[in-house]
Amino acid sequence: METNLTNKLYETRLDPNKVIEQPPTLLNVCQRSGTSTIFIPIFSLGDLSLIQGRQKSKKTFFTSSIAVTILNEYVFEKLMSETPKGTTLAIFDTEQSTYHAQKTNQRIKNLSGTDNFYYFAFRDSSPTERRELIEHFLLSHKGKISYILIDGIVDLLYDFNDLKECSELVQWVMRITKEYNVHCSCILHENASDGKARGHIGTMLAQKAETVLKIEKNKNIHSRSTITANDTRGLQFAPFDIEIDGNGTPHLVDALDNKDIF
């Protein structure tokens, strides 16, 4: 036991003389500054993010836009991907029925122009089984996946207010992102009372996440929702909006000058 602890200490000690390269960026927000464009990294490989919002705030449309960008960076100018060559993504949907999940699946395919991704409908699975299925998939596709999205992460728990269970789930997410070198976005509803991510799981994920994104209905333009950087480890980006047209297609719109940049 003592030997194991000693070995673990040596393995985890950081040498101040060693150069550790910054993890590759997977997704950037493109921010206009005068005549130039600044690329603000928000998702890195080997890390996790939290995307929070209330019901019907267009979370699924926004996360679909993220998936489309990772598959085809030329679709949305507001987002830019640096997806490693030869890799793709997987979405694990625990909330929608098969019918609605398939509509999202087809939207991503139609907008990105490719079906080279994976979309799983986990609504009928148990919390334990969902976690086992995700890790089995990552193990069998190691090196071929750079991004996973869990919509929603609370369904990998039996009790989102159980401190021990929530801590174990967050530790699991951190482990799989490192072990399989993927970025994992966790989607979570907000409390109606205070606008915070739901339960102990929300608090813990927000503390560990590289980026916390908040999506909420635009108070002035009801057809839109606004995406803001609640918390980031680097530069913050100016809020931008997502708007859905009559064909159900998402557009990313600059929130300040009302200019459609789709």
mmCIF file of C-alpha atoms in Angstrom:
data_model
loop_
_atom_site.group_PDB
_atom_site.id
_atom_site.type_symbol
_atom_site.label_atom_id
_atom_site.label_comp_id
_atom_site.label_asym_id
_atom_site.label_seq_id
_atom_site.Cartn_x
_atom_site.Cartn_y
_atom_site.Cartn_z
ATOM 1 C CA MET A 1 0.000 0.000 0.000
ATOM 2 C CA GLU A 2 2.754 2.441 0.998
ATOM 3 C CA THR A 3 4.751 1.571 -2.127
ATOM 4 C CA ASN A 4 1.716 2.192 -4.324
ATOM 5 C CA LEU A 5 1.150 5.604 -2.751
ATOM 6 C CA THR A 6 4.820 6.513 -3.186
ATOM 7 C CA ASN A 7 4.700 5.526 -6.851
ATOM 8 C CA LYS A 8 1.504 7.524 -7.352
ATOM 9 C CA LEU A 9 3.109 10.599 -5.793
ATOM 10 C CA TYR A 10 6.083 10.400 -8.160
ATOM 11 C CA GLU A 11 3.798 9.880 -11.143
ATOM 12 C CA THR A 12 1.714 12.947 -10.335
ATOM 13 C CA ARG A 13 4.520 15.326 -9.336
ATOM 14 C CA LEU A 14 5.062 18.102 -11.893
ATOM 15 C CA ASP A 15 8.625 19.008 -12.793
ATOM 16 C CA PRO A 16 8.925 22.831 -13.064
ATOM 17 C CA ASN A 17 11.723 22.380 -15.627
ATOM 18 C CA LYS A 18 9.635 20.266 -17.993
ATOM 19 C CA VAL A 19 7.830 21.871 -20.908
ATOM 20 C CA ILE A 20 4.240 20.693 -21.250
ATOM 21 C CA GLU A 21 2.651 21.578 -24.563
ATOM 22 C CA GLN A 22 -0.749 23.254 -24.591
ATOM 23 C CA PRO A 23 -3.473 20.750 -25.566
ATOM 24 C CA PRO A 24 -4.719 21.084 -29.170
ATOM 25 C CA THR A 25 -7.767 23.301 -29.619
ATOM 26 C CA LEU A 26 -10.886 21.649 -30.983
ATOM 27 C CA LEU A 27 -13.272 24.620 -31.246
ATOM 28 C CA ASN A 28 -12.906 28.412 -31.388
ATOM 29 C CA VAL A 29 -15.315 31.323 -31.313
ATOM 30 C CA CYS A 30 -14.464 33.857 -34.016
ATOM 31 C CA GLN A 31 -14.576 37.382 -32.591
ATOM 32 C CA ARG A 32 -14.439 40.428 -34.873
ATOM 33 C CA SER A 33 -12.137 43.245 -33.755
ATOM 34 C CA GLY A 34 -12.111 46.089 -36.246
ATOM 35 C CA THR A 35 -10.919 44.663 -39.551
ATOM 36 C CA SER A 36 -9.354 41.586 -37.967
ATOM 37 C CA THR A 37 -10.741 38.392 -36.450
ATOM 38 C CA ILE A 38 -9.651 36.941 -33.129
ATOM 39 C CA PHE A 39 -9.982 33.209 -32.567
ATOM 40 C CA ILE A 40 -10.912 32.451 -28.965
ATOM 41 C CA PRO A 41 -10.381 28.789 -27.997
ATOM 42 C CA ILE A 42 -13.213 27.299 -25.947
ATOM 43 C CA PHE A 43 -12.852 23.501 -26.345
ATOM 44 C CA SER A 44 -9.520 21.669 -25.971
ATOM 45 C CA LEU A 45 -8.766 17.997 -26.435
ATOM 46 C CA GLY A 46 -8.600 16.110 -23.159
ATOM 47 C CA ASP A 47 -10.914 18.537 -21.371
ATOM 48 C CA LEU A 48 -14.614 19.094 -20.694
ATOM 49 C CA SER A 49 -17.202 21.843 -21.062
ATOM 50 C CA LEU A 50 -20.618 22.550 -19.590
ATOM 51 C CA ILE A 51 -23.492 23.905 -21.690
ATOM 52 C CA GLN A 52 -26.412 24.997 -19.546
ATOM 53 C CA GLY A 53 -29.831 26.466 -20.253
ATOM 54 C CA ARG A 54 -33.492 26.252 -19.378
ATOM 55 C CA GLN A 55 -36.013 24.125 -21.206
ATOM 56 C CA LYS A 56 -36.817 25.234 -24.785
ATOM 57 C CA SER A 57 -33.861 27.628 -24.886
ATOM 58 C CA LYS A 58 -32.609 26.036 -28.146
ATOM 59 C CA LYS A 59 -29.820 24.022 -26.487
ATOM 60 C CA THR A 60 -30.220 21.181 -28.975
ATOM 61 C CA PHE A 61 -30.103 23.530 -31.969
ATOM 62 C CA PHE A 62 -26.956 25.159 -30.604
ATOM 63 C CA THR A 63 -25.204 21.889 -29.833
ATOM 64 C CA SER A 64 -26.174 20.685 -33.317
ATOM 65 C CA SER A 65 -24.376 23.768 -34.663
ATOM 66 C CA ILE A 66 -21.275 22.814 -32.678
ATOM 67 C CA ALA A 67 -21.386 19.299 -34.120
ATOM 68 C CA VAL A 68 -21.825 20.664 -37.654
ATOM 69 C CA THR A 69 -18.822 22.971 -37.194
ATOM 70 C CA ILE A 70 -16.594 20.124 -36.020
ATOM 71 C CA LEU A 71 -17.663 18.102 -39.057
ATOM 72 C CA ASN A 72 -17.520 21.003 -41.523
ATOM 73 C CA GLU A 73 -15.881 24.247 -40.400
ATOM 74 C CA TYR A 74 -17.191 26.182 -43.425
ATOM 75 C CA VAL A 75 -20.868 26.159 -42.388
ATOM 76 C CA PHE A 76 -20.865 28.614 -39.471
ATOM 77 C CA GLU A 77 -18.478 31.565 -39.605
ATOM 78 C CA LYS A 78 -18.943 32.353 -35.910
ATOM 79 C CA LEU A 79 -17.430 29.001 -34.923
ATOM 80 C CA MET A 80 -14.248 27.413 -36.223
ATOM 81 C CA SER A 81 -13.024 23.891 -35.657
ATOM 82 C CA GLU A 82 -9.514 22.475 -35.614
ATOM 83 C CA THR A 83 -10.629 18.846 -35.645
ATOM 84 C CA PRO A 84 -7.671 16.440 -35.857
ATOM 85 C CA LYS A 85 -7.475 14.727 -39.240
ATOM 86 C CA GLY A 86 -9.043 11.280 -39.317
ATOM 87 C CA THR A 87 -11.276 11.795 -36.289
ATOM 88 C CA THR A 88 -14.977 12.433 -35.877
ATOM 89 C CA LEU A 89 -17.561 12.888 -33.106
ATOM 90 C CA ALA A 90 -20.299 11.095 -31.205
ATOM 91 C CA ILE A 91 -23.498 12.365 -29.607
ATOM 92 C CA PHE A 92 -25.208 10.499 -26.781
ATOM 93 C CA ASP A 93 -28.809 11.692 -26.486
ATOM 94 C CA THR A 94 -30.537 10.656 -23.261
ATOM 95 C CA GLU A 95 -33.522 13.017 -23.471
ATOM 96 C CA GLN A 96 -35.278 12.946 -26.828
ATOM 97 C CA SER A 97 -37.521 10.222 -28.199
ATOM 98 C CA THR A 98 -36.170 8.241 -31.135
ATOM 99 C CA TYR A 99 -38.286 10.341 -33.516
ATOM 100 C CA HIS A 100 -36.957 13.698 -32.307
ATOM 101 C CA ALA A 101 -33.412 12.367 -31.906
ATOM 102 C CA GLN A 102 -33.512 11.263 -35.536
ATOM 103 C CA LYS A 103 -34.602 14.753 -36.614
ATOM 104 C CA THR A 104 -31.541 16.182 -34.868
ATOM 105 C CA ASN A 105 -29.369 13.461 -36.373
ATOM 106 C CA GLN A 106 -30.614 14.286 -39.877
ATOM 107 C CA ARG A 107 -30.233 18.042 -39.312
ATOM 108 C CA ILE A 108 -26.549 17.555 -38.481
ATOM 109 C CA LYS A 109 -26.069 15.387 -41.562
ATOM 110 C CA ASN A 110 -27.854 17.810 -43.901
ATOM 111 C CA LEU A 111 -26.055 20.923 -42.621
ATOM 112 C CA SER A 112 -22.590 19.373 -42.440
ATOM 113 C CA GLY A 113 -22.871 17.439 -45.693
ATOM 114 C CA THR A 114 -21.581 14.219 -44.140
ATOM 115 C CA ASP A 115 -22.854 11.209 -42.224
ATOM 116 C CA ASN A 116 -19.396 10.454 -40.837
ATOM 117 C CA PHE A 117 -20.417 10.769 -37.188
ATOM 118 C CA TYR A 118 -22.279 8.769 -34.555
ATOM 119 C CA TYR A 119 -25.604 9.596 -32.913
ATOM 120 C CA PHE A 120 -27.005 7.361 -30.176
ATOM 121 C CA ALA A 121 -30.472 7.491 -28.583
ATOM 122 C CA PHE A 122 -30.064 6.404 -24.938
ATOM 123 C CA ARG A 123 -33.453 7.436 -23.587
ATOM 124 C CA ASP A 124 -34.472 3.858 -22.710
ATOM 125 C CA SER A 125 -31.180 2.910 -21.021
ATOM 126 C CA SER A 126 -30.401 3.058 -17.299
ATOM 127 C CA PRO A 127 -27.841 5.541 -15.877
ATOM 128 C CA THR A 128 -25.294 2.774 -15.294
ATOM 129 C CA GLU A 129 -25.802 1.283 -18.740
ATOM 130 C CA ARG A 130 -25.419 4.690 -20.425
ATOM 131 C CA ARG A 131 -22.029 5.189 -18.817
ATOM 132 C CA GLU A 132 -20.919 1.679 -19.743
ATOM 133 C CA LEU A 133 -22.058 2.120 -23.357
ATOM 134 C CA ILE A 134 -20.220 5.427 -23.751
ATOM 135 C CA GLU A 135 -16.957 4.033 -22.462
ATOM 136 C CA HIS A 136 -17.302 0.848 -24.516
ATOM 137 C CA PHE A 137 -17.763 3.000 -27.618
ATOM 138 C CA LEU A 138 -14.717 5.135 -26.805
ATOM 139 C CA LEU A 139 -12.591 2.065 -26.134
ATOM 140 C CA SER A 140 -13.597 0.457 -29.436
ATOM 141 C CA HIS A 141 -13.020 3.738 -31.360
ATOM 142 C CA LYS A 142 -9.894 4.952 -29.567
ATOM 143 C CA GLY A 143 -7.984 7.468 -31.665
ATOM 144 C CA LYS A 144 -10.921 7.939 -34.051
ATOM 145 C CA ILE A 145 -13.087 10.257 -31.915
ATOM 146 C CA SER A 146 -12.124 13.778 -30.873
ATOM 147 C CA TYR A 147 -15.446 15.098 -29.515
ATOM 148 C CA ILE A 148 -18.364 13.660 -27.582
ATOM 149 C CA LEU A 149 -21.520 15.376 -26.418
ATOM 150 C CA ILE A 150 -23.696 13.988 -23.624
ATOM 151 C CA ASP A 151 -27.210 15.419 -23.773
ATOM 152 C CA GLY A 152 -27.980 15.335 -20.888
ATOM 153 C CA ILE A 153 -25.409 14.395 -18.327
ATOM 154 C CA VAL A 154 -27.935 14.245 -15.456
ATOM 155 C CA ASP A 155 -29.313 11.027 -16.941
ATOM 156 C CA LEU A 156 -26.075 9.252 -16.115
ATOM 157 C CA LEU A 157 -27.060 9.673 -12.450
ATOM 158 C CA TYR A 158 -29.731 8.200 -10.218
ATOM 159 C CA ASP A 159 -29.709 11.276 -7.941
ATOM 160 C CA PHE A 160 -28.209 14.573 -9.161
ATOM 161 C CA ASN A 161 -28.092 15.838 -5.554
ATOM 162 C CA ASP A 162 -26.125 12.879 -4.195
ATOM 163 C CA LEU A 163 -22.662 14.291 -3.500
ATOM 164 C CA LYS A 164 -20.818 10.977 -3.775
ATOM 165 C CA GLU A 165 -22.545 9.880 -6.964
ATOM 166 C CA CYS A 166 -22.070 13.303 -8.595
ATOM 167 C CA SER A 167 -18.387 13.395 -7.631
ATOM 168 C CA GLU A 168 -17.841 9.924 -9.082
ATOM 169 C CA LEU A 169 -19.511 10.938 -12.358
ATOM 170 C CA VAL A 170 -17.391 14.087 -12.707
ATOM 171 C CA GLN A 171 -14.251 12.036 -11.986
ATOM 172 C CA TRP A 172 -15.378 9.581 -14.663
ATOM 173 C CA VAL A 173 -15.842 12.370 -17.233
ATOM 174 C CA MET A 174 -12.398 13.791 -16.434
ATOM 175 C CA ARG A 175 -10.842 10.345 -16.728
ATOM 176 C CA ILE A 176 -12.353 9.443 -20.097
ATOM 177 C CA THR A 177 -11.462 12.823 -21.626
ATOM 178 C CA LYS A 178 -7.824 12.255 -20.694
ATOM 179 C CA GLU A 179 -7.659 8.524 -21.383
ATOM 180 C CA TYR A 180 -9.317 8.739 -24.816
ATOM 181 C CA ASN A 181 -8.048 12.255 -25.685
ATOM 182 C CA VAL A 182 -11.484 13.683 -26.434
ATOM 183 C CA HIS A 183 -13.344 16.823 -25.507
ATOM 184 C CA CYS A 184 -16.633 16.132 -23.742
ATOM 185 C CA SER A 185 -19.486 18.642 -23.648
ATOM 186 C CA CYS A 186 -22.030 17.995 -20.908
ATOM 187 C CA ILE A 187 -25.525 19.435 -21.404
ATOM 188 C CA LEU A 188 -27.487 20.301 -18.283
ATOM 189 C CA HIS A 189 -30.724 22.113 -17.473
ATOM 190 C CA GLU A 190 -30.753 25.139 -15.176
ATOM 191 C CA ASN A 191 -32.707 25.692 -12.002
ATOM 192 C CA ALA A 192 -35.761 27.838 -12.699
ATOM 193 C CA SER A 193 -35.183 29.746 -9.453
ATOM 194 C CA ASP A 194 -31.605 31.003 -9.796
ATOM 195 C CA GLY A 195 -30.383 30.202 -13.319
ATOM 196 C CA LYS A 196 -27.598 27.938 -12.029
ATOM 197 C CA ALA A 197 -26.826 24.533 -13.489
ATOM 198 C CA ARG A 198 -28.989 21.912 -11.802
ATOM 199 C CA GLY A 199 -27.984 20.142 -8.594
ATOM 200 C CA HIS A 200 -24.622 19.190 -7.166
ATOM 201 C CA ILE A 201 -23.641 17.818 -10.559
ATOM 202 C CA GLY A 202 -23.997 21.299 -12.068
ATOM 203 C CA THR A 203 -21.835 22.904 -9.382
ATOM 204 C CA MET A 204 -19.117 20.267 -9.717
ATOM 205 C CA LEU A 205 -19.028 20.336 -13.528
ATOM 206 C CA ALA A 206 -18.845 24.135 -13.544
ATOM 207 C CA GLN A 207 -15.820 23.976 -11.239
ATOM 208 C CA LYS A 208 -13.966 21.475 -13.431
ATOM 209 C CA ALA A 209 -15.010 22.654 -16.910
ATOM 210 C CA GLU A 210 -12.641 24.434 -19.264
ATOM 211 C CA THR A 211 -15.608 26.462 -20.544
ATOM 212 C CA VAL A 212 -19.124 27.038 -19.223
ATOM 213 C CA LEU A 213 -21.566 28.243 -21.878
ATOM 214 C CA LYS A 214 -25.001 29.587 -21.045
ATOM 215 C CA ILE A 215 -27.871 29.713 -23.525
ATOM 216 C CA GLU A 216 -31.012 31.669 -22.730
ATOM 217 C CA LYS A 217 -33.932 33.131 -24.630
ATOM 218 C CA ASN A 218 -33.281 36.601 -26.015
ATOM 219 C CA LYS A 219 -35.368 39.035 -23.996
ATOM 220 C CA ASN A 220 -35.907 41.407 -26.928
ATOM 221 C CA ILE A 221 -36.174 39.081 -29.936
ATOM 222 C CA HIS A 222 -38.278 36.064 -29.006
ATOM 223 C CA SER A 223 -37.207 33.981 -32.016
ATOM 224 C CA ARG A 224 -33.618 33.970 -30.756
ATOM 225 C CA SER A 225 -31.519 32.654 -27.908
ATOM 226 C CA THR A 226 -28.265 34.191 -26.710
ATOM 227 C CA ILE A 227 -25.054 32.270 -26.030
ATOM 228 C CA THR A 228 -22.701 33.752 -23.448
ATOM 229 C CA ALA A 229 -19.432 32.639 -21.878
ATOM 230 C CA ASN A 230 -20.369 32.114 -18.245
ATOM 231 C CA ASP A 231 -16.841 31.073 -17.399
ATOM 232 C CA THR A 232 -13.686 30.411 -19.411
ATOM 233 C CA ARG A 233 -10.027 29.805 -18.637
ATOM 234 C CA GLY A 234 -8.902 32.302 -21.261
ATOM 235 C CA LEU A 235 -10.386 35.228 -23.137
ATOM 236 C CA GLN A 236 -14.139 35.646 -23.077
ATOM 237 C CA PHE A 237 -16.113 36.218 -26.262
ATOM 238 C CA ALA A 238 -18.925 38.680 -26.869
ATOM 239 C CA PRO A 239 -22.394 37.084 -26.735
ATOM 240 C CA PHE A 240 -23.962 35.928 -29.983
ATOM 241 C CA ASP A 241 -27.422 34.673 -30.887
ATOM 242 C CA ILE A 242 -28.859 31.589 -32.499
ATOM 243 C CA GLU A 243 -32.002 31.958 -34.569
ATOM 244 C CA ILE A 244 -34.065 29.245 -36.242
ATOM 245 C CA ASP A 245 -35.613 30.029 -39.628
ATOM 246 C CA GLY A 246 -38.919 28.746 -41.008
ATOM 247 C CA ASN A 247 -37.221 25.608 -42.344
ATOM 248 C CA GLY A 248 -35.837 24.685 -38.930
ATOM 249 C CA THR A 249 -32.294 25.700 -39.895
ATOM 250 C CA PRO A 250 -30.145 27.388 -37.233
ATOM 251 C CA HIS A 251 -28.359 30.664 -37.981
ATOM 252 C CA LEU A 252 -25.716 32.309 -35.825
ATOM 253 C CA VAL A 253 -26.345 36.029 -35.532
ATOM 254 C CA ASP A 254 -24.168 38.763 -34.070
ATOM 255 C CA ALA A 255 -26.051 39.939 -30.988
ATOM 256 C CA LEU A 256 -24.810 43.527 -31.176
ATOM 257 C CA ASP A 257 -25.201 44.662 -34.760
ATOM 258 C CA ASN A 258 -28.027 42.297 -35.733
ATOM 259 C CA LYS A 259 -26.042 41.087 -38.723
ATOM 260 C CA ASP A 260 -26.698 37.558 -39.918
ATOM 261 C CA ILE A 261 -23.315 35.869 -40.309
ATOM 262 C CA PHE A 262 -24.540 32.407 -41.339
#
